[in-house]
Structures are given as structure tokens and as C-alpha cells.
Coordinates of C-alpha atoms in Angstrom, one line a residue:
Chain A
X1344 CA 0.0 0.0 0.0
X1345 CA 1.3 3.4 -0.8
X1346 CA 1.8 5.6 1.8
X1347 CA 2.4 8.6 -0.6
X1348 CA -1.4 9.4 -0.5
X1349 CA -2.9 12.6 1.7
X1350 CA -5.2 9.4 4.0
X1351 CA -7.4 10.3 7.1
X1352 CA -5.5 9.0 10.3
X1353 CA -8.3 6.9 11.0
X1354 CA -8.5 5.8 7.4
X1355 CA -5.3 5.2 7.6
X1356 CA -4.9 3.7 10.7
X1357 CA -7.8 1.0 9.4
X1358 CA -5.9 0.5 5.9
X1359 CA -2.6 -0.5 8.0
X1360 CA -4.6 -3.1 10.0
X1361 CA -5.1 -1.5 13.4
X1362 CA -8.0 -1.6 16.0
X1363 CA -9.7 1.2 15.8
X1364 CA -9.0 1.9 19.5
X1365 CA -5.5 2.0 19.2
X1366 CA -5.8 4.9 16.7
X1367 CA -8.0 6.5 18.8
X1368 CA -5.1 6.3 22.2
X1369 CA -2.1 6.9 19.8
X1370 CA -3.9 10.4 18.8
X1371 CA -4.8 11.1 22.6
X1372 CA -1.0 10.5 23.1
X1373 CA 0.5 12.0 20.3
X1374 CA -1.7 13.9 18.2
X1375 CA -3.1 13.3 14.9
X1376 CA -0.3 14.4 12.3
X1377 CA 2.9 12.7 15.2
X1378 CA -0.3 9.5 15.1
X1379 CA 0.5 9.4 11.4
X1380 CA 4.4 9.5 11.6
X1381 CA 4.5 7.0 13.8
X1382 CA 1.8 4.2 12.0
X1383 CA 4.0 5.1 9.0
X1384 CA 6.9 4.5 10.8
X1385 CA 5.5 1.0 12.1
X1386 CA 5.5 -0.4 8.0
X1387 CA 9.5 0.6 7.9
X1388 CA 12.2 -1.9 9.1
X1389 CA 14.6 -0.7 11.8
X1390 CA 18.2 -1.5 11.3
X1391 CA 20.0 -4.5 13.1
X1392 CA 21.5 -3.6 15.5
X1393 CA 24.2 -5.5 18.0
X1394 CA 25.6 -4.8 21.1
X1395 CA 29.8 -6.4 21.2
X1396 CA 30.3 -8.3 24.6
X1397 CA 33.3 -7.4 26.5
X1398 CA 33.0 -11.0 28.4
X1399 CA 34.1 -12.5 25.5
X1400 CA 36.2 -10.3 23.2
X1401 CA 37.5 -7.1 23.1
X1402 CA 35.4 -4.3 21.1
X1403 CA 37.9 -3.6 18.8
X1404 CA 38.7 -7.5 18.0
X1405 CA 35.3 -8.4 17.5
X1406 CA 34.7 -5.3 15.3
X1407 CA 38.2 -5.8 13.5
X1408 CA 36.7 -9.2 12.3
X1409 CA 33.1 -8.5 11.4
X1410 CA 34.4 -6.0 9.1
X1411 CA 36.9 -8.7 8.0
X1412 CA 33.5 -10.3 6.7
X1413 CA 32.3 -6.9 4.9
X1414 CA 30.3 -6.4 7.8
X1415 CA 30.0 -2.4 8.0
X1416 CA 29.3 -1.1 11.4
X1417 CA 28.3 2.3 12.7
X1418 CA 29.4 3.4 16.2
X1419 CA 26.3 4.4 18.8
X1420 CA 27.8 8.1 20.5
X1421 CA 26.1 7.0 23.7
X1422 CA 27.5 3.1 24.0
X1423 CA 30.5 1.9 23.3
X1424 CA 29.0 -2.1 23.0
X1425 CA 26.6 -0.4 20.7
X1426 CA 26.9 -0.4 16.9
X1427 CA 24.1 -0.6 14.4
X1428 CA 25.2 -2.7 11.1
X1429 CA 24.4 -0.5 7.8
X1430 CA 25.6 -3.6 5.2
X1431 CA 26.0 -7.5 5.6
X1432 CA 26.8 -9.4 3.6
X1433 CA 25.7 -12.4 5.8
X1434 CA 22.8 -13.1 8.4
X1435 CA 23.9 -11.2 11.3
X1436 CA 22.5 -13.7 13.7
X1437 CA 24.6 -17.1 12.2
X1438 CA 28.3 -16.6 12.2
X1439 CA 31.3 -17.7 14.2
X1440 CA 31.5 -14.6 16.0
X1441 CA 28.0 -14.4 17.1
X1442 CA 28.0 -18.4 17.6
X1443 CA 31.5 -17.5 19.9
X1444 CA 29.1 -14.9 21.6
X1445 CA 31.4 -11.3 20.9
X1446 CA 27.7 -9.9 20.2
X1447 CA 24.2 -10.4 20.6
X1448 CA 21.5 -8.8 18.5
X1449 CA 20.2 -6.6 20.6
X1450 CA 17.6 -3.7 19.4
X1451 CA 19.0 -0.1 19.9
X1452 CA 16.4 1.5 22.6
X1453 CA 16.7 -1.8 24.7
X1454 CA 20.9 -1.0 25.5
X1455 CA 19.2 1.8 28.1
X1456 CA 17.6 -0.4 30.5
X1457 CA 21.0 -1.8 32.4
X1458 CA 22.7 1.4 31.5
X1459 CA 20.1 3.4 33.5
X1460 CA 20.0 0.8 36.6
X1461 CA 23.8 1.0 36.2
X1462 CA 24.8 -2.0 38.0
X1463 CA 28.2 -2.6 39.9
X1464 CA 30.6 -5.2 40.6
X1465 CA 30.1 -7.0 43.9
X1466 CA 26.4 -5.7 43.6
X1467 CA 23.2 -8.3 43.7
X1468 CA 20.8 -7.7 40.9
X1469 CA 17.6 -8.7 40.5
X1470 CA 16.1 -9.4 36.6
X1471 CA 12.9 -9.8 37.2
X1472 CA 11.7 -10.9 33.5
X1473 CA 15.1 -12.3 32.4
X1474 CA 14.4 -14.1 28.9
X1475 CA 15.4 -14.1 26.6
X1476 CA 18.7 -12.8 28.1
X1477 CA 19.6 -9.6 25.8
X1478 CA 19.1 -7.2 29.1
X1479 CA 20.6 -9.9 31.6
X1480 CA 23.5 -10.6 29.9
X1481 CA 24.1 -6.9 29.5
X1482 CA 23.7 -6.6 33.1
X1483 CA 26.3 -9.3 33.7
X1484 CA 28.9 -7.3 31.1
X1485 CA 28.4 -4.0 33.0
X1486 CA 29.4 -6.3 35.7
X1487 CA 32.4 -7.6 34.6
X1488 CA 30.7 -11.2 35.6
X1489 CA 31.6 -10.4 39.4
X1490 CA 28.3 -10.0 41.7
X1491 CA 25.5 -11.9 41.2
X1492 CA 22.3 -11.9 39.3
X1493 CA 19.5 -13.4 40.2
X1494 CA 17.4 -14.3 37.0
X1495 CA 13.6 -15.0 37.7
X1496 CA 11.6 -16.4 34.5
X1497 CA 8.2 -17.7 34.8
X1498 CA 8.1 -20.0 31.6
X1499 CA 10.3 -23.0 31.1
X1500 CA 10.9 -22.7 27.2
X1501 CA 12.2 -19.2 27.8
X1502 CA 14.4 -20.4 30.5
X1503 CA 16.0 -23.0 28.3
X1504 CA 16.6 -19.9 25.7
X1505 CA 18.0 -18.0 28.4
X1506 CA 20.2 -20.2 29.2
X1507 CA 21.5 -20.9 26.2
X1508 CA 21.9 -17.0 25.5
X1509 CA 23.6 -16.4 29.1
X1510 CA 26.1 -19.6 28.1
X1511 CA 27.1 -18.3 24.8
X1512 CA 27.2 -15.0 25.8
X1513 CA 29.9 -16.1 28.4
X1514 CA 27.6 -15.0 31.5
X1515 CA 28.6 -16.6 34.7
X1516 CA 27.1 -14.5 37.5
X1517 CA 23.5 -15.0 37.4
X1518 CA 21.4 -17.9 38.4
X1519 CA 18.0 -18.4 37.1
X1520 CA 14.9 -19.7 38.4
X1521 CA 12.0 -20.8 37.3
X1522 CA 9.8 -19.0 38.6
X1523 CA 6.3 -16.3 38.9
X1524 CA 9.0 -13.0 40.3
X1525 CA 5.7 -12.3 42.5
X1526 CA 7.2 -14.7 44.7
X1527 CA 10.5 -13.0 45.0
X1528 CA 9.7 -12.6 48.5
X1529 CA 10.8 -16.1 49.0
X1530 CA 14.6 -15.9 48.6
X1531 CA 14.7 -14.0 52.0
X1532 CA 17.0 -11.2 50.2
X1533 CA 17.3 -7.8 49.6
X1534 CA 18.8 -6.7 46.2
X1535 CA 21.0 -3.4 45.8
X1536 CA 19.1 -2.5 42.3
X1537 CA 16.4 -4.6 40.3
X1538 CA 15.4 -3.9 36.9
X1539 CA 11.8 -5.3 35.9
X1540 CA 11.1 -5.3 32.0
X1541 CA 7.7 -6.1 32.7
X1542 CA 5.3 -8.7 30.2
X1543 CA 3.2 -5.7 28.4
X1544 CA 1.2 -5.6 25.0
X1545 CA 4.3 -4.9 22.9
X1546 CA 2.4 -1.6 21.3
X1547 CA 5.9 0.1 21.4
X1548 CA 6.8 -2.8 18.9
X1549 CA 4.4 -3.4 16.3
X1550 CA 7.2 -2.4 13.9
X1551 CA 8.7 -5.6 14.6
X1552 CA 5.2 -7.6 15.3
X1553 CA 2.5 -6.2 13.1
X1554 CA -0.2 -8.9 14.6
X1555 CA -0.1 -6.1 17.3
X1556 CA -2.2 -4.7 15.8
X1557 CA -5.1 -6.4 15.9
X1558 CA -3.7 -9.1 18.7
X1559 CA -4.6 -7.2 22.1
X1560 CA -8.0 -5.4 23.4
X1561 CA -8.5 -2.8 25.9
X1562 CA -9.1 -5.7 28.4
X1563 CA -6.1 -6.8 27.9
X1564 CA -3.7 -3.7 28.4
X1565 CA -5.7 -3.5 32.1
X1566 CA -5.0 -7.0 32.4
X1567 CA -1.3 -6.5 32.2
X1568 CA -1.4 -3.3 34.2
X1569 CA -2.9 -5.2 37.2
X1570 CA 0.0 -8.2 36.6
X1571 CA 2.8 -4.7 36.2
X1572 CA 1.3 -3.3 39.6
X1573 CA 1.6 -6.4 41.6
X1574 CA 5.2 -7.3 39.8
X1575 CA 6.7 -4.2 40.6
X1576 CA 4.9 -3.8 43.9
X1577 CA 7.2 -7.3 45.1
X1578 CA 10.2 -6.0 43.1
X1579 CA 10.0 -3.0 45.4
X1580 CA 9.1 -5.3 48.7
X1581 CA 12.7 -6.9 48.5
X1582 CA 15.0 -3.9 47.3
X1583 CA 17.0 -2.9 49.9
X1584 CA 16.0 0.7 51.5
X1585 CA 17.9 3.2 48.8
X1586 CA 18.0 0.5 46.2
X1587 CA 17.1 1.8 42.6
X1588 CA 14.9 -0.3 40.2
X1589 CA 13.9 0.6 36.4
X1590 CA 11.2 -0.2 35.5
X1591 CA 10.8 -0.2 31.6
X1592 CA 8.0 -2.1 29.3
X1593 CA 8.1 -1.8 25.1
X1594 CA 4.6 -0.5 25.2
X1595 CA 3.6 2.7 24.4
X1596 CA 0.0 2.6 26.6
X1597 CA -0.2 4.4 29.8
X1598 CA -2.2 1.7 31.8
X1599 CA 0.8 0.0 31.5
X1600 CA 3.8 2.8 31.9
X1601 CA 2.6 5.8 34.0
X1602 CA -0.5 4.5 35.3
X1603 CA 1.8 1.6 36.5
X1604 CA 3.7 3.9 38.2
X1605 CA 1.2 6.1 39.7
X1606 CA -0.3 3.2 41.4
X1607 CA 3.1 2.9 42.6
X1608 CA 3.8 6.0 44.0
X1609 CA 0.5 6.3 45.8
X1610 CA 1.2 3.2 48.0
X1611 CA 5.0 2.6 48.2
X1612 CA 7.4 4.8 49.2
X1613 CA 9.5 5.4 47.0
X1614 CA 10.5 8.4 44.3
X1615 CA 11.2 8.7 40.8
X1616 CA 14.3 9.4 39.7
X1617 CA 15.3 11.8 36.8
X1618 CA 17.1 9.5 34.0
X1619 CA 19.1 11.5 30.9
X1620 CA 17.7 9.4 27.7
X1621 CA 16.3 11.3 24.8
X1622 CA 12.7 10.8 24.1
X1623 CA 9.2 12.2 25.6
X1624 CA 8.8 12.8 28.9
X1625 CA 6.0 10.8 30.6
X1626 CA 2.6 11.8 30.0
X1627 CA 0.3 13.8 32.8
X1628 CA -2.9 13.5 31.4
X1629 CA -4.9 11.1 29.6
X1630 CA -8.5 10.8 28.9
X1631 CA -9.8 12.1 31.9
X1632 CA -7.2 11.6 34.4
X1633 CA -4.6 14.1 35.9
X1634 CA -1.7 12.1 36.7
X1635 CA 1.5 13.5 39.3
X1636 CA 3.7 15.7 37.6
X1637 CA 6.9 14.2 38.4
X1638 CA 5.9 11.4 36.0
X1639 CA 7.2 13.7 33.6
X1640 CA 10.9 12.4 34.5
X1641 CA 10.2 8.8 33.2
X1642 CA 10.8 8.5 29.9
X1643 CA 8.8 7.5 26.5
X1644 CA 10.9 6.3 23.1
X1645 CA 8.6 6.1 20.3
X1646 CA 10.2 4.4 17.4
X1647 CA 9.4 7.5 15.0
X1648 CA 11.6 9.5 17.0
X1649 CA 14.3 7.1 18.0
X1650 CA 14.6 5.2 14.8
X1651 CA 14.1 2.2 17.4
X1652 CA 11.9 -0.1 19.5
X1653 CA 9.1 1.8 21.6
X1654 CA 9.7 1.6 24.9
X1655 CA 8.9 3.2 28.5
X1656 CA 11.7 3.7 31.1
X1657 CA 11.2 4.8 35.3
X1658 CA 13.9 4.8 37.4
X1659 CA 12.8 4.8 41.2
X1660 CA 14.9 4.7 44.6
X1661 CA 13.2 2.9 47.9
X1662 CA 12.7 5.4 50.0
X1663 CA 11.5 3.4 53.5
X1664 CA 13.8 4.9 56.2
Chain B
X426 CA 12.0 -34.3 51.4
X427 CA 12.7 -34.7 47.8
X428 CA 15.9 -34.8 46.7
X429 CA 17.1 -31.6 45.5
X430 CA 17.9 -31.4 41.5
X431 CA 20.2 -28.7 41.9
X432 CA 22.8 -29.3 43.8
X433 CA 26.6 -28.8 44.7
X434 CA 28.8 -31.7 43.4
X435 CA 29.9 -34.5 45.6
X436 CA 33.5 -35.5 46.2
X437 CA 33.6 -37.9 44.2
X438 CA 31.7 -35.6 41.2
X439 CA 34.6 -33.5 41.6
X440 CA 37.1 -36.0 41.1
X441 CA 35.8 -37.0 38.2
X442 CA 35.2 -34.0 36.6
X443 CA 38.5 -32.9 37.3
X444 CA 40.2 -35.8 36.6
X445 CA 38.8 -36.5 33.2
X446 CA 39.5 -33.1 32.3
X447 CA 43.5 -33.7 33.7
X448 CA 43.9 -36.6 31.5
X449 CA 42.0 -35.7 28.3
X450 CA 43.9 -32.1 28.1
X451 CA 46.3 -31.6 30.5
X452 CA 46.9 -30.8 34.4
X453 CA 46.8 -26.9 32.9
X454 CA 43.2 -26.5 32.6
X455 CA 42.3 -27.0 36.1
X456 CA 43.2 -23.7 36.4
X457 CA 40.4 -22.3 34.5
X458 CA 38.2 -23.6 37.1
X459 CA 40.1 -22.5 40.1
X460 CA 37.6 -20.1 41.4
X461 CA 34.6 -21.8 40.8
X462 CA 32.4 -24.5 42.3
X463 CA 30.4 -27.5 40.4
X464 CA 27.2 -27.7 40.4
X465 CA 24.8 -30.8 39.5
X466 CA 21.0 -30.8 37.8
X467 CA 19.8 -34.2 38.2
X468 CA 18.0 -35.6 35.1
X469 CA 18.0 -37.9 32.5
X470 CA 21.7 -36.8 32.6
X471 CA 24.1 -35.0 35.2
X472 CA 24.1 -31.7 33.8
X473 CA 27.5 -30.1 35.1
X474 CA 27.9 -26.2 35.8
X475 CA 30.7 -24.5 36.9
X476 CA 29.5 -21.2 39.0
X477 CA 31.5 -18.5 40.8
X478 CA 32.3 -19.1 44.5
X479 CA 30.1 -16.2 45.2
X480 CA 27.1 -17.0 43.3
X481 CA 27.6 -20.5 44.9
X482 CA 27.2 -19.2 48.6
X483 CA 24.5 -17.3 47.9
X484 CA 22.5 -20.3 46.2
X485 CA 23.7 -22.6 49.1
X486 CA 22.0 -19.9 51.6
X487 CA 18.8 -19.5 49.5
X488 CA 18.6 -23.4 49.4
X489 CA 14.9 -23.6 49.7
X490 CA 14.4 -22.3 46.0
X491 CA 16.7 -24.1 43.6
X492 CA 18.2 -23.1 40.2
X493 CA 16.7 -23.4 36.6
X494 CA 20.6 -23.1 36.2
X495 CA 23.5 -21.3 37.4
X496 CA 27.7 -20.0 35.9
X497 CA 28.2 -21.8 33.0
X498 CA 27.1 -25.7 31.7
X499 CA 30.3 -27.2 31.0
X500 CA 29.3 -30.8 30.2
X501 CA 27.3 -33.6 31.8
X502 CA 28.0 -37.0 33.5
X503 CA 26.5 -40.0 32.0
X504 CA 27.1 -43.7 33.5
X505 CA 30.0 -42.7 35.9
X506 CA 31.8 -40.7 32.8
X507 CA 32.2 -36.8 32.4
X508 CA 31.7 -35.7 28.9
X509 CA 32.5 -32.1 28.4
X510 CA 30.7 -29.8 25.7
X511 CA 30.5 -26.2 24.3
X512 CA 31.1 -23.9 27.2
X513 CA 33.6 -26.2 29.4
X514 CA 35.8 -26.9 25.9
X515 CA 35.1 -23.1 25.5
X516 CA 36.6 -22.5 29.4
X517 CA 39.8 -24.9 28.9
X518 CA 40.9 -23.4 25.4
X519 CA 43.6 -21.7 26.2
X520 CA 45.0 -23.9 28.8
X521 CA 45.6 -26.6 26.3
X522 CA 47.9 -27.3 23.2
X523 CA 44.9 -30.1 21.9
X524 CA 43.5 -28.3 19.4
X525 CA 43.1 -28.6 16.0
X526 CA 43.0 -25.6 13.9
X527 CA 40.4 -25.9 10.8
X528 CA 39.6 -23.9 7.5
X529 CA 36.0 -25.4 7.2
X530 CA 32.8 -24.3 9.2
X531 CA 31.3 -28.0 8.0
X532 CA 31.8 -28.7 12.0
X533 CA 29.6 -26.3 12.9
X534 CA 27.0 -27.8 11.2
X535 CA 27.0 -30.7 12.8
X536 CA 29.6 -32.3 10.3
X537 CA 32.5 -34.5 10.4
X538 CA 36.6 -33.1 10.0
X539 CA 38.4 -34.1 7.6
X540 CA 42.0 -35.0 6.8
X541 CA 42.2 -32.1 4.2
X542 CA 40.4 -29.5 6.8
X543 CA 43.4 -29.5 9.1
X544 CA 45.7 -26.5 9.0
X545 CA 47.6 -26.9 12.0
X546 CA 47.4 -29.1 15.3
X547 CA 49.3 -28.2 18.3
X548 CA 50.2 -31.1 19.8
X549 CA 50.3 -35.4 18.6
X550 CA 47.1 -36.9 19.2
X551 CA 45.6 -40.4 19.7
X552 CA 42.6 -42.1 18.4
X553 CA 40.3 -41.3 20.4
X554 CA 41.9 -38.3 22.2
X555 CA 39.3 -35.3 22.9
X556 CA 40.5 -32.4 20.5
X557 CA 39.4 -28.6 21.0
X558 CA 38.4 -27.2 17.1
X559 CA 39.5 -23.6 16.2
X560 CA 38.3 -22.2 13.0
X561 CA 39.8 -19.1 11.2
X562 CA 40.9 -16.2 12.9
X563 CA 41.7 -18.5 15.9
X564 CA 37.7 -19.1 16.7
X565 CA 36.4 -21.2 18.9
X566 CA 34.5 -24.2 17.2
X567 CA 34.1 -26.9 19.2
X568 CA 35.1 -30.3 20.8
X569 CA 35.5 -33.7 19.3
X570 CA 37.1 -37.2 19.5
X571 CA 39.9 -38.1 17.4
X572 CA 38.9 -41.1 14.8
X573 CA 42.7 -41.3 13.8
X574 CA 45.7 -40.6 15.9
X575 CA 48.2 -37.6 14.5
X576 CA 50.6 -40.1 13.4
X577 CA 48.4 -41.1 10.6
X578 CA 47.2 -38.4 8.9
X579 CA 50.1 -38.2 6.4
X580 CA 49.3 -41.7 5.1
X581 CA 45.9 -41.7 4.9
X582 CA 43.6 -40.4 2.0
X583 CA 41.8 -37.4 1.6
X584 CA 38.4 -37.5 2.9
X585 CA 39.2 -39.5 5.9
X586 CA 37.4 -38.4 9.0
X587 CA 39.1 -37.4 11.3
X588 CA 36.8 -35.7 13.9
X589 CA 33.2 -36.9 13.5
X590 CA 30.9 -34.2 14.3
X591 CA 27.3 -34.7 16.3
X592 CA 24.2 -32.5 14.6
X593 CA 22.9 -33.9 18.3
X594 CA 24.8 -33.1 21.1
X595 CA 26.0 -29.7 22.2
X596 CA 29.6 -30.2 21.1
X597 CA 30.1 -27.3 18.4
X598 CA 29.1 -23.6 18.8
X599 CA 26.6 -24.1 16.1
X600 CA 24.5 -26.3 18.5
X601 CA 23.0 -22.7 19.5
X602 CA 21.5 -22.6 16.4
X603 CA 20.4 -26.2 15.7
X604 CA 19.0 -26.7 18.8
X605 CA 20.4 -24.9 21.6
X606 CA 17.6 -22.6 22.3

């Protein structure tokens, strides 16, 4: 379908494939004519991009021999592990090197996540949604593979993929269970910094998924908010006092970003924390609802703007005593 | 109480593991596992991981939930014998001088070695032997049995295997791919 043509947004919201109601949020959001960049944006195709993993090789040794293969990469200015591949010759995700683990493919918005919770050597993480391992195994790099991270996944095919991502990736300080992270409570421990990328509706990549568009209902979205309230709410029960946890989710809806963390904020102590990524500010108002202010210091990456993966990042500290 | 599934290796575990490891490569690769504990998942096999003395404190303490998995899965004891795979020939490849360097990526695709793929070895090897694989630019492939010793490669015809490969077992880093995830 041509995009070239002067469509209604709702016209062309329906000729792309979406629910009606999405069209309707994305302009409450973002207004009509930024509604249209971005369901135009949505038919486009992001570029690879990879992240080079220090635990196995060095940057420069793994970049020296992808462009040994006529791989041509472009250097992110924020990351140094980041690069996003302009030409291949081969499939990105099948050769030695990647097989060896010096990278992993890793979308471009989804590198902010660790860097924002920052972790430490010596620290104890929590990854409270682990697979398939792209953010953990980042974690573990930040790391240098000294501390620990405890990985918690709920489904046992995604635990074997972790797995196998973590062991080619060269990750040895994490352990993972298999288990629902609402139980968290049971490991009688308090982690120095959690980061909980939360199960959403994956509006913030329909670029990647078009069924998205037509997969989930406004029953759903509430259904993951409730599941992202009582997720985060344990994540926050077992962070030590100071602790700092991001929360992030690749959705673009506000039941499950600021609404998430409103409910949050109203019955935990804790505070939101300003984080420095380019993109939105969190939204204040939707529909009829006046939301705090300070959500304005989470952050919203809508792939129009970020030529990436939508996503939502909060960074809050515990703020008990 | 059931029987925990994850659990530290016994003594004897250890022995094993270790020993196999001594007298397939060489007393030099213990050191790769100098700060690190063994860990067992009980199953169909021993699965075998090798995890940080930290990490393995902490998931002694926390002993009332226990691992999916933990460090790294080196290999996996079968009928009283340690057999090591990807990540533990992965671990030890740099402590040893058994290695075979190769110019094909058949191996990791589940294929056999043959005579004519061999650039280099480092060291004599016997039938049988357990040989590390390095591909070009000195990366790592894999781990395989010997089906010839060293001695006899100069006699013997092209196409003779030399290192069988396994589309079934998690011996070469393209097991990731085939079935490692």
C-alpha cells in the first residue's frame, strides 16, 4: 500500500490493519499528524542492530573481524558495546563470532535499561523478567561477571533460551529460576538494584510484530497493568532501602507505563528518579485523568523519533527509612 | 524431602570432573576452574555447571528455591563418565595445546573433519583423544574425538574423517542454532 497518498489518520490507521481503538489512544497520546508519523513509521524496518560483549572479546577484535566479513558497522555516540550494522553481507545472527558470543542482536532503545539501573561489581541484581537474556547478559557485562544476578523467568521454554543466550554470551554471575517473580519474596533477600522489564502488550513494537495490531484489546492492556502493579509492587518489597529499580515495558500505553507507576507511588514509598535518555517525557494527562507531575521524568521512546523499539523507562529509589 | 535437583557436586563428582579433564587435556586447565564450584542438575543426565564461589554461597544460603541453572554448563556425567561440551571446551581453550585448527565451518553444522580440513594441530594426538576445534581467525568451534591418531594423517587419503561431528549433542558452537535454544 502506498503511503504517498494525503489518507485520514483513521483511514489510515484501518488501511494499515489496526484496532480502531489504538488509533484513537495513539492520537490522545501524540496527536493526529505525530499518530501518522509513527503508524507510518511502524511499515519501515529498523536496522539491526548489535551490542559487542566485552565477556568475551575485546570491542575492537570483535569489530576488526566482522568488518573482516564486509560487515560495515556504525558506532552508537552514547555506548561503546553499541553499533548498528548498515551492510551485511551475511545473516547477522549465524556466524562464528556471534556463535562465539562477541555480540548479541540486541535492538538499539533496549541498550538503556542496564545502563540506567547501572549495576556494579560485587552488587546483587535482580532481573525480574530475564528471557530471553539480551538485558541480563548486558547486566552481567556491566558487571564484569563479578556479583550476582539473580534471573527469575516464569516460563520453562524461555528459561532454556535463556540459558543458552547467558552460556554463549559467556555470562557466569547470574542464576536463574523458574519462577512467577511475585514470589520474589521467598529468597529471603534484599537486592542493591532490580530492573523489571515487565510482560506488556508490545504496542511500542508493532514495527517488529504487526499482529499487534489487531492481537490485544482494551481488556487486555488493564489486564497487564494489574499483573505490572503487583510485579513491581514485590520487586520493590525486596529492594534494599535506597535500592534503585527501572522499570521499563516496550509498550507505548499508559495503563501500563505511568499509570503503573502512579499506582506505585500512591502506595510505596519510593520516588522517581530523573534518567538523561532522549525521548518524551512521561505523560500527565490522559482521557480524563490528571496524573502526578513528576511522571514527567520517566521517559517515552517512540520508534518515529528514536529510529528504534518503543519503549517506557522509570527509574525509582526505595525510599523506606 | 525430595531430593534436591540442583545441587553442589559430591566429592567424588569432583574427582571426576576434574580428573577427566586432567587426562583428556592436561593438568593446565584446572586452572580455569580455580575459582569456581560444580554444580549438578539431576536428570535424565548429570548436567555439570561450573558457578562463581560467590554466586555458589549465595544459592547454598537461598537453598529452599533451587536453580533453573546457574555460571556456565560445562558438560554432563552419563554412566559414571564426564563428557564435556560447548562452554567447558570453550573454558579450557587456552590452557591446552589439543586443538586442531580448521579452515572449514562444515563442524559447525554438525559435520565431520576431515584430513584435508586440518591446518595446524598443536600437539600429537591419539585415536580417540578429545581435541578442541578452532576455526579461522583463531575461533572457537568446538570439541571432538579423534577417529585417527596424528601419526596417521600423512598416510591416509583425503576424505578420511578425522573428527566426527554430532548434529545432536551440544559439542560445536553451532548447536546454538540447531537446537540450543
Amino acid at each position: 500500500m502506498s503511503l504517498q497518498k494525503e489518507y485520514d489518520v483513521f483511514e489510515l490507521g484501518s488501511k494499515l490493519g489496526y484496532l480502531p481503538y489504538m488509533i484513537d489512544r495513539f492520537i490522545e497520546m501524540l496527536g493526529e499528524c505525530e499518530t501518522k508519523e509513527l503508524i507510518k513509521f511502524n511499515e519501515t524496518t529498523l536496522p539491526q542492530s548489535i551490542r559487542l560483549n566485552s565477556l568475551r572479546n575485546s570491542f575492537e577484535n570483535s569489530e576488526r573481524l566482522l568488518k573482516k566479513k564486509g560487515i560495515q558497522l556504525e558506532k552508537n555516540t552514547e555506548f561503546p558495546e553499541s553499533r548498528t550494522i548498515t551492510k551485511s553481507p551475511h545473516p547477522i545472527g549465524a556466524t562464528p563470532e556471534y556463535l562465539n558470543g562477541f555480540y548479541i542482536l540486541q535492538g538499539k532503545n533496549s541498550i538503556y535499561p542496564p545502563r540506567i539501573l547501572d549495576p556494579q561489581e560485587g552488587e546483587l541484581i535482580g532481573d525480574f523478567a530475564a528471557a530471553p537474556g539480551g538485558k541480563t547478559s548486558h547486566l552481567a557485562q556491566l558487571m564484569n561477571n563479578k556479583g550476582i544476578i539473580i534471573g527469575l523467568e516464569i516460563s520453562a521454554n524461555r528459561c532454556r533460551s535463556l540459558k543458552s543466550n547467558l552460556s554463549r554470551m559467556g555470562v557466569e554471575n547470574t542464576a536463574v529460576f523458574k519462577m512467577d517473580a511475585r514470589n520474589a519474596k521467598d529468597f529471603n533477600l534484599q537486592f542493591d538494584k532490580i530492573l523489571l522489564d515487565a510482560p506488556c502488550s508490545g504496542s511500542g513494537i508493532i514495527i517488529n510484530d504487526p499482529t499487534r495490531k489487531k492481537s490485544k484489546s482494551l481488556k487486555d492492556i488493564l489486564h497487564y497493568h494489574d499483573y505490572q502493579v503487583s510485579l513491581l509492587t514485590t520487586a520493590l518489597n525486596v529492594l534494599k532501602t535506597n535500592g534503585e529499580l527501572v522499570y521499563c515495558t516496550c509498550s507505548l500505553e499508559p495503563e501500563e507505563n505511568e499509570l503503573v507507576i502512579s499506582d506505585i507511588l500512591k502506595k510505596v514509598d519510593v520516588k522517581l528518579s530523573e534518567i538523561e535518555v532522549k525521548g518524551k517525557p512521561g505523560i500527565t494527562k490522559f482521557l480524563d485523568m490528571d496524573l502526578e507531575k513528576n511522571l514527567t521524568k520517566t521517559r517515552r521512546l517512540y520508534p518515529h523519533e528514536t529510529n528504534g523499539e518503543g519503549f517506557f523507562i522509570a527509574k525509582l529509589v526505595k525510599n523506606y527509612e | 524431602m525430595n531430593k534436591p535437583t540442583f545441587r553442589i557436586r559430591t566429592k567424588e563428582e569432583n574427582k571426576l570432573i576434574m580428573d577427566t579433564m586432567e587426562a583428556d587435556f592436561g593438568s593446565n586447565v584446572l586452572v580455569a576452574f580455580k575459582e569456581y564450584d560444580f554444580w549438578i542438575k539431576e536428570g535424565k543426565v548429570k548436567e555439570v555447571f561450573t558457578v562463581p564461589k560467590e554466586s555458589s554461597d549465595l544459592i547454598t544460603k537461598i537453598s529452599i528455591l533451587e536453580p533453573y541453572s546457574a555460571g556456565i554448563p560445562i558438560g554432563s556425567i552419563l554412566s559414571n563418565s564426564f563428557h564435556l561440551e560447548i562452554e567447558g571446551a570453550y573454558m579450557i581453550s587456552n590452557y591446552t595445546s589439543k586443538k586442531i585448527t580448521v579452515k572449514t565451518v562444515q563442524f559447525l553444522y554438525g559435520k565431520p573433519i576431515f584430513k584435508e580440513n586440518i591446518t595446524k594441530y598443536e600437539e600429537d594426538f591419539d585415536k580417540n583423544d578429545q581435541i578442541i576445534v578452532i576455526g579461522e581467525n583463531k575461533l572457537f568451534y568446538g570439541v571432538g574425538r579423534a577417529e585417527i591418531s596424528s601419526r596417521e594423517l600423512s598416510s591416509l587419503e583425503e576424505n578420511t574423517i578425522v573428527i566426527k561431528g554430532s548434529r545432536k549433542k551440544p559439542l560445536d558452537v553451532g548447536w546454538y542454532l540447531r537446537g540450543g535454544s
